[in-house]
PDB file of C-alpha atoms in Angstrom:
ATOM      1  CA  MET O 455      78.183 180.517 102.245  1.00 71.00           C
ATOM      2  CA  ILE O 456      75.597 180.362 105.031  1.00 82.00           C
ATOM      3  CA  SER O 457      77.087 179.855 108.498  1.00 87.00           C
ATOM      4  CA  LEU O 458      76.146 177.197 111.030  1.00 89.00           C
ATOM      5  CA  ASP O 459      74.399 179.748 113.250  1.00 92.00           C
ATOM      6  CA  SER O 460      72.145 180.788 110.357  1.00 92.00           C
ATOM      7  CA  ILE O 461      71.210 177.188 109.610  1.00 91.00           C
ATOM      8  CA  LEU O 462      70.436 176.520 113.268  1.00 92.00           C
ATOM      9  CA  LEU O 463      68.430 179.744 113.532  1.00 93.00           C
ATOM     10  CA  LEU O 464      66.316 178.754 110.530  1.00 92.00           C
ATOM     11  CA  ILE O 465      65.635 175.310 112.021  1.00 91.00           C
ATOM     12  CA  PHE O 466      64.797 176.547 115.511  1.00 90.00           C
ATOM     13  CA  SER O 467      62.712 179.446 114.231  1.00 88.00           C
ATOM     14  CA  GLY O 468      60.801 177.133 111.909  1.00 84.00           C
ATOM     15  CA  LEU O 469      60.034 174.744 114.745  1.00 82.00           C
ATOM     16  CA  GLY O 470      59.060 177.693 116.929  1.00 78.00           C
ATOM     17  CA  MET O 471      56.615 178.979 114.331  1.00 76.00           C
ATOM     18  CA  VAL O 472      54.981 175.550 114.203  1.00 71.00           C
ATOM     19  CA  LEU O 473      54.324 175.903 117.929  1.00 67.00           C
ATOM     20  CA  LEU O 474      52.957 179.401 117.308  1.00 67.00           C
ATOM     21  CA  THR O 475      50.274 178.213 114.897  1.00 60.00           C
ATOM     22  CA  GLU O 476      47.707 177.906 117.711  1.00 61.00           C
ATOM     23  CA  ASN O 477      47.867 181.472 118.993  1.00 60.00           C
ATOM     24  CA  GLY O 478      50.372 183.337 116.846  1.00 63.00           C
ATOM     25  CA  SER O 479      49.183 186.412 114.946  1.00 78.00           C
ATOM     26  CA  PRO O 480      50.154 187.256 111.334  1.00 84.00           C
ATOM     27  CA  VAL O 481      52.065 190.265 112.665  1.00 87.00           C
ATOM     28  CA  ILE O 482      54.258 188.032 114.845  1.00 87.00           C
ATOM     29  CA  PHE O 483      54.975 185.704 111.925  1.00 88.00           C
ATOM     30  CA  PHE O 484      55.881 188.678 109.732  1.00 91.00           C
ATOM     31  CA  LEU O 485      58.258 190.092 112.356  1.00 92.00           C
ATOM     32  CA  ILE O 486      59.987 186.729 112.789  1.00 92.00           C
ATOM     33  CA  PHE O 487      60.396 186.342 109.022  1.00 93.00           C
ATOM     34  CA  ALA O 488      61.726 189.909 108.802  1.00 95.00           C
ATOM     35  CA  CYS O 489      64.319 189.203 111.500  1.00 95.00           C
ATOM     36  CA  LEU O 490      65.349 185.972 109.756  1.00 94.00           C
ATOM     37  CA  PHE O 491      65.729 187.760 106.436  1.00 94.00           C
ATOM     38  CA  CYS O 492      67.873 190.490 108.003  1.00 94.00           C
ATOM     39  CA  TYR O 493      69.984 187.861 109.770  1.00 94.00           C
ATOM     40  CA  LEU O 494      70.685 186.055 106.505  1.00 93.00           C
ATOM     41  CA  ILE O 495      71.610 189.344 104.813  1.00 92.00           C
ATOM     42  CA  VAL O 496      74.079 190.108 107.610  1.00 92.00           C
ATOM     43  CA  ASP O 497      75.427 186.565 107.448  1.00 90.00           C
ATOM     44  CA  VAL O 498      76.152 186.537 103.706  1.00 87.00           C
ATOM     45  CA  THR O 499      78.181 189.730 104.007  1.00 84.00           C
ATOM     46  CA  GLN O 500      80.767 187.514 105.749  1.00 71.00           C
ATOM     47  CA  LYS O 501      81.769 190.379 108.062  1.00 72.00           C
ATOM     48  CA  LYS O 502      83.357 189.216 111.322  1.00 73.00           C
ATOM     49  CA  ASP O 503      83.706 192.452 113.295  1.00 79.00           C
ATOM     50  CA  SER O 504      81.940 193.167 116.592  1.00 85.00           C
ATOM     51  CA  TYR O 505      79.297 195.430 115.024  1.00 88.00           C
ATOM     52  CA  TYR O 506      77.880 192.654 112.846  1.00 90.00           C
ATOM     53  CA  HIS O 507      78.078 190.239 115.766  1.00 92.00           C
ATOM     54  CA  HIS O 508      75.977 192.564 117.906  1.00 93.00           C
ATOM     55  CA  VAL O 509      73.487 192.974 115.070  1.00 94.00           C
ATOM     56  CA  LYS O 510      73.137 189.178 114.978  1.00 95.00           C
ATOM     57  CA  VAL O 511      72.673 189.073 118.759  1.00 96.00           C
ATOM     58  CA  ALA O 512      69.965 191.734 118.509  1.00 97.00           C
ATOM     59  CA  LEU O 513      68.147 189.828 115.752  1.00 97.00           C
ATOM     60  CA  ILE O 514      68.285 186.524 117.655  1.00 97.00           C
ATOM     61  CA  SER O 515      67.009 188.315 120.763  1.00 97.00           C
ATOM     62  CA  ALA O 516      64.129 189.788 118.746  1.00 97.00           C
ATOM     63  CA  ILE O 517      63.194 186.351 117.405  1.00 95.00           C
ATOM     64  CA  ILE O 518      63.292 184.928 120.938  1.00 95.00           C
ATOM     65  CA  PHE O 519      61.032 187.729 122.098  1.00 96.00           C
ATOM     66  CA  PHE O 520      58.478 187.321 119.311  1.00 93.00           C
ATOM     67  CA  SER O 521      58.406 183.512 119.227  1.00 91.00           C
ATOM     68  CA  VAL O 522      58.751 182.694 122.951  1.00 93.00           C
ATOM     69  CA  VAL O 523      58.186 185.665 125.254  1.00 94.00           C
ATOM     70  CA  VAL O 524      55.160 187.088 123.431  1.00 92.00           C
ATOM     71  CA  PRO O 525      53.263 183.729 123.484  1.00 91.00           C
ATOM     72  CA  LEU O 526      54.080 183.320 127.173  1.00 94.00           C
ATOM     73  CA  LEU O 527      52.851 186.813 128.047  1.00 94.00           C
ATOM     74  CA  THR O 528      49.770 186.269 125.874  1.00 92.00           C
ATOM     75  CA  ASN O 529      48.885 183.137 127.833  1.00 94.00           C
ATOM     76  CA  VAL O 530      49.541 184.917 131.127  1.00 96.00           C
ATOM     77  CA  VAL O 531      47.185 187.770 130.217  1.00 96.00           C
ATOM     78  CA  LEU O 532      44.511 185.433 128.823  1.00 94.00           C
ATOM     79  CA  ARG O 533      44.620 183.388 132.006  1.00 96.00           C
ATOM     80  CA  HIS O 534      44.365 186.512 134.155  1.00 96.00           C
ATOM     81  CA  LYS O 535      41.315 187.687 132.173  1.00 96.00           C
ATOM     82  CA  THR O 536      39.551 184.304 132.227  1.00 97.00           C
ATOM     83  CA  GLN O 537      40.035 181.466 134.741  1.00 96.00           C
ATOM     84  CA  PRO O 538      43.140 180.424 136.736  1.00 96.00           C
ATOM     85  CA  HIS O 539      43.077 176.878 135.354  1.00 95.00           C
ATOM     86  CA  LEU O 540      43.139 177.975 131.704  1.00 95.00           C
ATOM     87  CA  PHE O 541      46.125 178.747 129.424  1.00 93.00           C
ATOM     88  CA  VAL O 542      48.567 177.147 131.857  1.00 95.00           C
ATOM     89  CA  HIS O 543      50.089 173.835 132.942  1.00 95.00           C
ATOM     90  CA  ASP O 544      49.083 172.411 136.323  1.00 95.00           C
ATOM     91  CA  ASN O 545      52.539 173.080 137.816  1.00 95.00           C
ATOM     92  CA  PRO O 546      52.100 176.883 138.110  1.00 97.00           C
ATOM     93  CA  ILE O 547      48.623 176.461 139.581  1.00 97.00           C
ATOM     94  CA  GLN O 548      49.844 174.230 142.392  1.00 97.00           C
ATOM     95  CA  MET O 549      52.937 176.346 143.015  1.00 97.00           C
ATOM     96  CA  GLU O 550      50.831 179.495 143.393  1.00 97.00           C
ATOM     97  CA  GLU O 551      48.524 177.750 145.839  1.00 97.00           C
ATOM     98  CA  GLY O 552      51.500 176.293 147.693  1.00 97.00           C
ATOM     99  CA  VAL O 553      52.974 179.770 148.097  1.00 98.00           C
ATOM    100  CA  LYS O 554      49.650 180.974 149.504  1.00 97.00           C
ATOM    101  CA  TYR O 555      49.710 178.161 152.070  1.00 97.00           C
ATOM    102  CA  LEU O 556      53.316 178.977 152.963  1.00 97.00           C
ATOM    103  CA  LEU O 557      52.651 182.697 153.457  1.00 96.00           C
ATOM    104  CA  ALA O 558      49.590 181.828 155.553  1.00 96.00           C
ATOM    105  CA  GLY O 559      51.814 179.836 157.899  1.00 96.00           C
ATOM    106  CA  LYS O 560      50.721 176.440 156.615  1.00 97.00           C
ATOM    107  CA  ASN O 561      52.873 173.586 155.372  1.00 97.00           C
ATOM    108  CA  PRO O 562      52.207 173.170 151.626  1.00 97.00           C
ATOM    109  CA  TYR O 563      53.420 169.564 151.859  1.00 96.00           C
ATOM    110  CA  ALA O 564      50.797 168.745 154.475  1.00 96.00           C
ATOM    111  CA  GLU O 565      47.874 170.291 152.605  1.00 96.00           C
ATOM    112  CA  THR O 566      45.657 168.961 149.812  1.00 96.00           C
ATOM    113  CA  TYR O 567      44.604 170.975 146.771  1.00 97.00           C
ATOM    114  CA  PHE O 568      41.031 169.874 146.157  1.00 96.00           C
ATOM    115  CA  SER O 569      39.663 173.303 147.115  1.00 95.00           C
ATOM    116  CA  THR O 570      41.981 175.214 144.765  1.00 96.00           C
ATOM    117  CA  PRO O 571      41.711 176.051 141.039  1.00 96.00           C
ATOM    118  CA  LEU O 572      43.837 172.972 140.425  1.00 96.00           C
ATOM    119  CA  LYS O 573      40.687 170.843 140.760  1.00 95.00           C
ATOM    120  CA  ASN O 574      39.375 172.319 137.475  1.00 94.00           C
ATOM    121  CA  TRP O 575      42.533 171.606 135.460  1.00 94.00           C
ATOM    122  CA  LYS O 576      42.062 168.611 133.163  1.00 90.00           C
ATOM    123  CA  TYR O 577      44.717 165.951 133.760  1.00 89.00           C
ATOM    124  CA  ILE O 578      44.794 164.087 130.441  1.00 86.00           C
ATOM    125  CA  ARG O 579      46.859 160.955 129.916  1.00 85.00           C
ATOM    126  CA  TRP O 580      46.587 158.554 126.976  1.00 83.00           C
ATOM    127  CA  GLY O 581      43.571 160.483 125.702  1.00 82.00           C
ATOM    128  CA  LYS O 582      41.640 160.115 128.956  1.00 85.00           C
ATOM    129  CA  ILE O 583      40.858 162.535 131.788  1.00 86.00           C
ATOM    130  CA  LEU O 584      42.307 160.973 134.938  1.00 89.00           C
ATOM    131  CA  PRO O 585      42.443 162.041 138.623  1.00 89.00           C
ATOM    132  CA  ASN O 586      45.263 164.544 139.040  1.00 92.00           C
ATOM    133  CA  PRO O 587      47.773 163.222 141.627  1.00 91.00           C
ATOM    134  CA  THR O 588      48.868 166.781 142.439  1.00 93.00           C
ATOM    135  CA  LEU O 589      45.532 167.330 144.181  1.00 95.00           C
ATOM    136  CA  ASN O 590      46.680 165.025 146.965  1.00 95.00           C
ATOM    137  CA  HIS O 591      50.106 166.440 147.729  1.00 93.00           C
ATOM    138  CA  PHE O 592      52.600 169.148 146.818  1.00 95.00           C
ATOM    139  CA  ILE O 593      55.012 167.756 144.225  1.00 93.00           C
ATOM    140  CA  ALA O 594      57.742 170.431 143.971  1.00 94.00           C
ATOM    141  CA  LEU O 595      60.974 170.469 145.964  1.00 96.00           C
ATOM    142  CA  PRO O 596      61.566 173.156 148.642  1.00 96.00           C
ATOM    143  CA  THR O 597      63.875 175.550 146.771  1.00 96.00           C
ATOM    144  CA  HIS O 598      61.240 176.013 144.076  1.00 97.00           C
ATOM    145  CA  ILE O 599      58.630 177.382 146.462  1.00 97.00           C
ATOM    146  CA  LEU O 600      61.158 179.387 148.500  1.00 97.00           C
ATOM    147  CA  LEU O 601      62.343 181.172 145.351  1.00 96.00           C
ATOM    148  CA  SER O 602      58.758 181.751 144.218  1.00 97.00           C
ATOM    149  CA  ALA O 603      57.455 183.295 147.444  1.00 97.00           C
ATOM    150  CA  PRO O 604      59.349 186.646 147.199  1.00 97.00           C
ATOM    151  CA  VAL O 605      58.335 187.100 143.550  1.00 97.00           C
ATOM    152  CA  TYR O 606      54.736 186.317 144.494  1.00 97.00           C
ATOM    153  CA  GLY O 607      54.834 188.940 147.269  1.00 96.00           C
ATOM    154  CA  LEU O 608      56.407 191.555 144.998  1.00 97.00           C
ATOM    155  CA  ALA O 609      53.855 190.991 142.226  1.00 97.00           C
ATOM    156  CA  LYS O 610      50.894 191.095 144.596  1.00 96.00           C
ATOM    157  CA  THR O 611      52.033 194.371 146.157  1.00 96.00           C
ATOM    158  CA  THR O 612      52.802 196.058 142.825  1.00 97.00           C
ATOM    159  CA  ILE O 613      50.330 194.862 140.176  1.00 96.00           C
ATOM    160  CA  GLY O 614      47.876 193.048 142.468  1.00 96.00           C
ATOM    161  CA  TRP O 615      48.092 189.586 140.896  1.00 97.00           C
ATOM    162  CA  TYR O 616      50.617 186.852 140.200  1.00 98.00           C
ATOM    163  CA  ASP O 617      51.385 184.200 137.640  1.00 98.00           C
ATOM    164  CA  GLN O 618      54.073 181.620 138.427  1.00 98.00           C
ATOM    165  CA  ARG O 619      55.520 182.198 134.975  1.00 97.00           C
ATOM    166  CA  PHE O 620      56.806 185.577 136.181  1.00 98.00           C
ATOM    167  CA  ILE O 621      59.670 183.835 137.991  1.00 97.00           C
ATOM    168  CA  TYR O 622      60.190 181.503 135.038  1.00 97.00           C
ATOM    169  CA  LEU O 623      60.527 184.534 132.778  1.00 97.00           C
ATOM    170  CA  ILE O 624      63.205 185.907 135.110  1.00 97.00           C
ATOM    171  CA  ALA O 625      64.949 182.519 135.048  1.00 97.00           C
ATOM    172  CA  PHE O 626      64.703 182.443 131.242  1.00 97.00           C
ATOM    173  CA  THR O 627      66.339 185.868 130.958  1.00 97.00           C
ATOM    174  CA  VAL O 628      69.107 184.924 133.397  1.00 96.00           C
ATOM    175  CA  SER O 629      69.715 181.641 131.547  1.00 97.00           C
ATOM    176  CA  ILE O 630      70.099 183.388 128.201  1.00 97.00           C
ATOM    177  CA  TYR O 631      72.560 185.896 129.653  1.00 95.00           C
ATOM    178  CA  LEU O 632      74.637 183.214 131.378  1.00 95.00           C
ATOM    179  CA  ALA O 633      74.672 180.944 128.340  1.00 95.00           C
ATOM    180  CA  TYR O 634      75.938 183.855 126.264  1.00 95.00           C
ATOM    181  CA  SER O 635      78.632 184.590 128.869  1.00 93.00           C
ATOM    182  CA  LEU O 636      79.943 181.033 129.194  1.00 93.00           C
ATOM    183  CA  THR O 637      81.993 181.158 126.002  1.00 92.00           C
ATOM    184  CA  LYS O 638      84.306 183.738 124.471  1.00 90.00           C
ATOM    185  CA  LYS O 639      84.097 182.760 120.797  1.00 92.00           C
ATOM    186  CA  ARG O 640      81.505 184.878 118.971  1.00 91.00           C
ATOM    187  CA  GLU O 641      80.062 182.008 116.944  1.00 91.00           C
ATOM    188  CA  ASN O 642      79.607 179.927 120.082  1.00 94.00           C
ATOM    189  CA  LYS O 643      77.866 182.820 121.825  1.00 95.00           C
ATOM    190  CA  LEU O 644      75.294 182.911 119.039  1.00 95.00           C
ATOM    191  CA  LEU O 645      74.764 179.153 119.251  1.00 95.00           C
ATOM    192  CA  ALA O 646      74.386 179.347 123.033  1.00 95.00           C
ATOM    193  CA  LEU O 647      71.690 182.022 122.664  1.00 95.00           C
ATOM    194  CA  MET O 648      69.736 179.771 120.324  1.00 95.00           C
ATOM    195  CA  PHE O 649      70.134 176.575 122.336  1.00 94.00           C
ATOM    196  CA  ILE O 650      68.591 178.248 125.385  1.00 95.00           C
ATOM    197  CA  GLY O 651      66.296 180.839 123.846  1.00 95.00           C
ATOM    198  CA  LEU O 652      64.882 178.953 120.854  1.00 94.00           C
ATOM    199  CA  ASN O 653      65.264 175.275 121.678  1.00 92.00           C
ATOM    200  CA  PRO O 654      61.741 173.817 121.214  1.00 89.00           C
ATOM    201  CA  LEU O 655      62.502 171.068 123.745  1.00 88.00           C
ATOM    202  CA  LEU O 656      62.681 173.832 126.352  1.00 91.00           C
ATOM    203  CA  THR O 657      60.616 176.751 125.068  1.00 90.00           C
ATOM    204  CA  ASN O 658      57.364 174.845 124.520  1.00 86.00           C
ATOM    205  CA  HIS O 659      57.350 173.735 128.159  1.00 90.00           C
ATOM    206  CA  PHE O 660      58.437 177.196 129.254  1.00 93.00           C
ATOM    207  CA  VAL O 661      55.469 178.918 127.604  1.00 92.00           C
ATOM    208  CA  GLU O 662      52.911 176.661 129.271  1.00 91.00           C
ATOM    209  CA  GLY O 663      54.562 177.046 132.656  1.00 94.00           C
ATOM    210  CA  ARG O 664      56.648 173.954 133.350  1.00 93.00           C
ATOM    211  CA  ASN O 665      59.577 174.515 135.679  1.00 94.00           C
ATOM    212  CA  ASP O 666      62.562 173.158 133.695  1.00 94.00           C
ATOM    213  CA  ILE O 667      63.897 176.651 133.028  1.00 96.00           C
ATOM    214  CA  LEU O 668      64.303 177.315 136.756  1.00 96.00           C
ATOM    215  CA  VAL O 669      66.717 174.389 137.038  1.00 96.00           C
ATOM    216  CA  VAL O 670      68.592 175.567 133.938  1.00 96.00           C
ATOM    217  CA  ALA O 671      68.951 179.020 135.518  1.00 97.00           C
ATOM    218  CA  LEU O 672      70.643 177.405 138.541  1.00 97.00           C
ATOM    219  CA  ILE O 673      72.839 174.933 136.656  1.00 96.00           C
ATOM    220  CA  LEU O 674      74.316 177.561 134.348  1.00 96.00           C
ATOM    221  CA  PRO O 675      75.803 179.671 137.186  1.00 96.00           C
ATOM    222  CA  THR O 676      77.185 176.418 138.608  1.00 96.00           C
ATOM    223  CA  ILE O 677      79.098 175.886 135.360  1.00 95.00           C
ATOM    224  CA  TYR O 678      80.064 179.557 135.137  1.00 93.00           C
ATOM    225  CA  LEU O 679      81.525 179.567 138.662  1.00 95.00           C
ATOM    226  CA  LEU O 680      83.288 176.234 138.144  1.00 94.00           C
ATOM    227  CA  LYS O 681      85.065 177.737 135.146  1.00 91.00           C
ATOM    228  CA  LYS O 682      86.306 180.480 137.461  1.00 91.00           C
ATOM    229  CA  ASN O 683      87.402 177.840 139.983  1.00 93.00           C
ATOM    230  CA  LYS O 684      84.925 179.063 142.616  1.00 94.00           C
ATOM    231  CA  ILE O 685      84.112 175.605 143.889  1.00 94.00           C
ATOM    232  CA  LYS O 686      82.258 176.472 147.095  1.00 94.00           C
ATOM    233  CA  THR O 687      79.991 179.078 145.504  1.00 95.00           C
ATOM    234  CA  SER O 688      79.250 176.825 142.545  1.00 96.00           C
ATOM    235  CA  SER O 689      78.331 174.051 144.990  1.00 96.00           C
ATOM    236  CA  VAL O 690      75.663 176.308 146.492  1.00 96.00           C
ATOM    237  CA  PHE O 691      73.991 176.769 143.101  1.00 96.00           C
ATOM    238  CA  MET O 692      74.288 173.064 142.376  1.00 96.00           C
ATOM    239  CA  ALA O 693      72.553 172.299 145.673  1.00 96.00           C
ATOM    240  CA  LEU O 694      69.796 174.787 144.873  1.00 97.00           C
ATOM    241  CA  ALA O 695      69.287 173.178 141.458  1.00 96.00           C
ATOM    242  CA  ALA O 696      69.151 169.699 143.022  1.00 96.00           C
ATOM    243  CA  THR O 697      66.473 170.826 145.488  1.00 96.00           C
ATOM    244  CA  THR O 698      64.320 172.607 142.897  1.00 95.00           C
ATOM    245  CA  LYS O 699      63.032 169.795 140.693  1.00 90.00           C
ATOM    246  CA  HIS O 700      62.896 165.977 140.840  1.00 81.00           C
TER     247      HIS O 700
END
């Protein structure tokens, strides 16, 4: 009998492959199918020991990498090789420019963004190109930009360029690890991996550069610390999450 985690993996992977149809390669599709096939083989053996559990974790992680991380990195590289307003949502563009203002000693909340690459990003609503309200003012909350600035500085000094999705990728990795750590039951650990790493309600936005994952990465340690009865420390993470996104 197929387990619940296998059923959920098939659903999430199927939805993920639908999202991959725009820029996914045949090799990526083959690798995802191969991982799914191996997962089902492991599942039908009905073995419950730690070795088979870790094999399942490895296969889920591989599917997350091929269906979520690879598309994100592909878009990051394509954007770097073309124009800063392409292959990205408008949120990363404004955040990058806001960080530049901040490091230049300017207040990103007092500046406008008409002279930045954000002006070339098409703001489409109801099938029409409309004026982008983010050109007039900085829309993110303070913790978001304060967390982004160090990653921006590190990237610029090491590889010479920056994409806001670098910090989101870090947040994504942290979120997956914390979600896995929140429960002790093996089956629940597998489900937690999928709900964070393959949930199309989250991953689609993550790939294009929306900031939801950063909030998730701050809420999960709040829950983790609350479970350990560390109220004050958990409150710090809750405050950071509350001041990251509207």
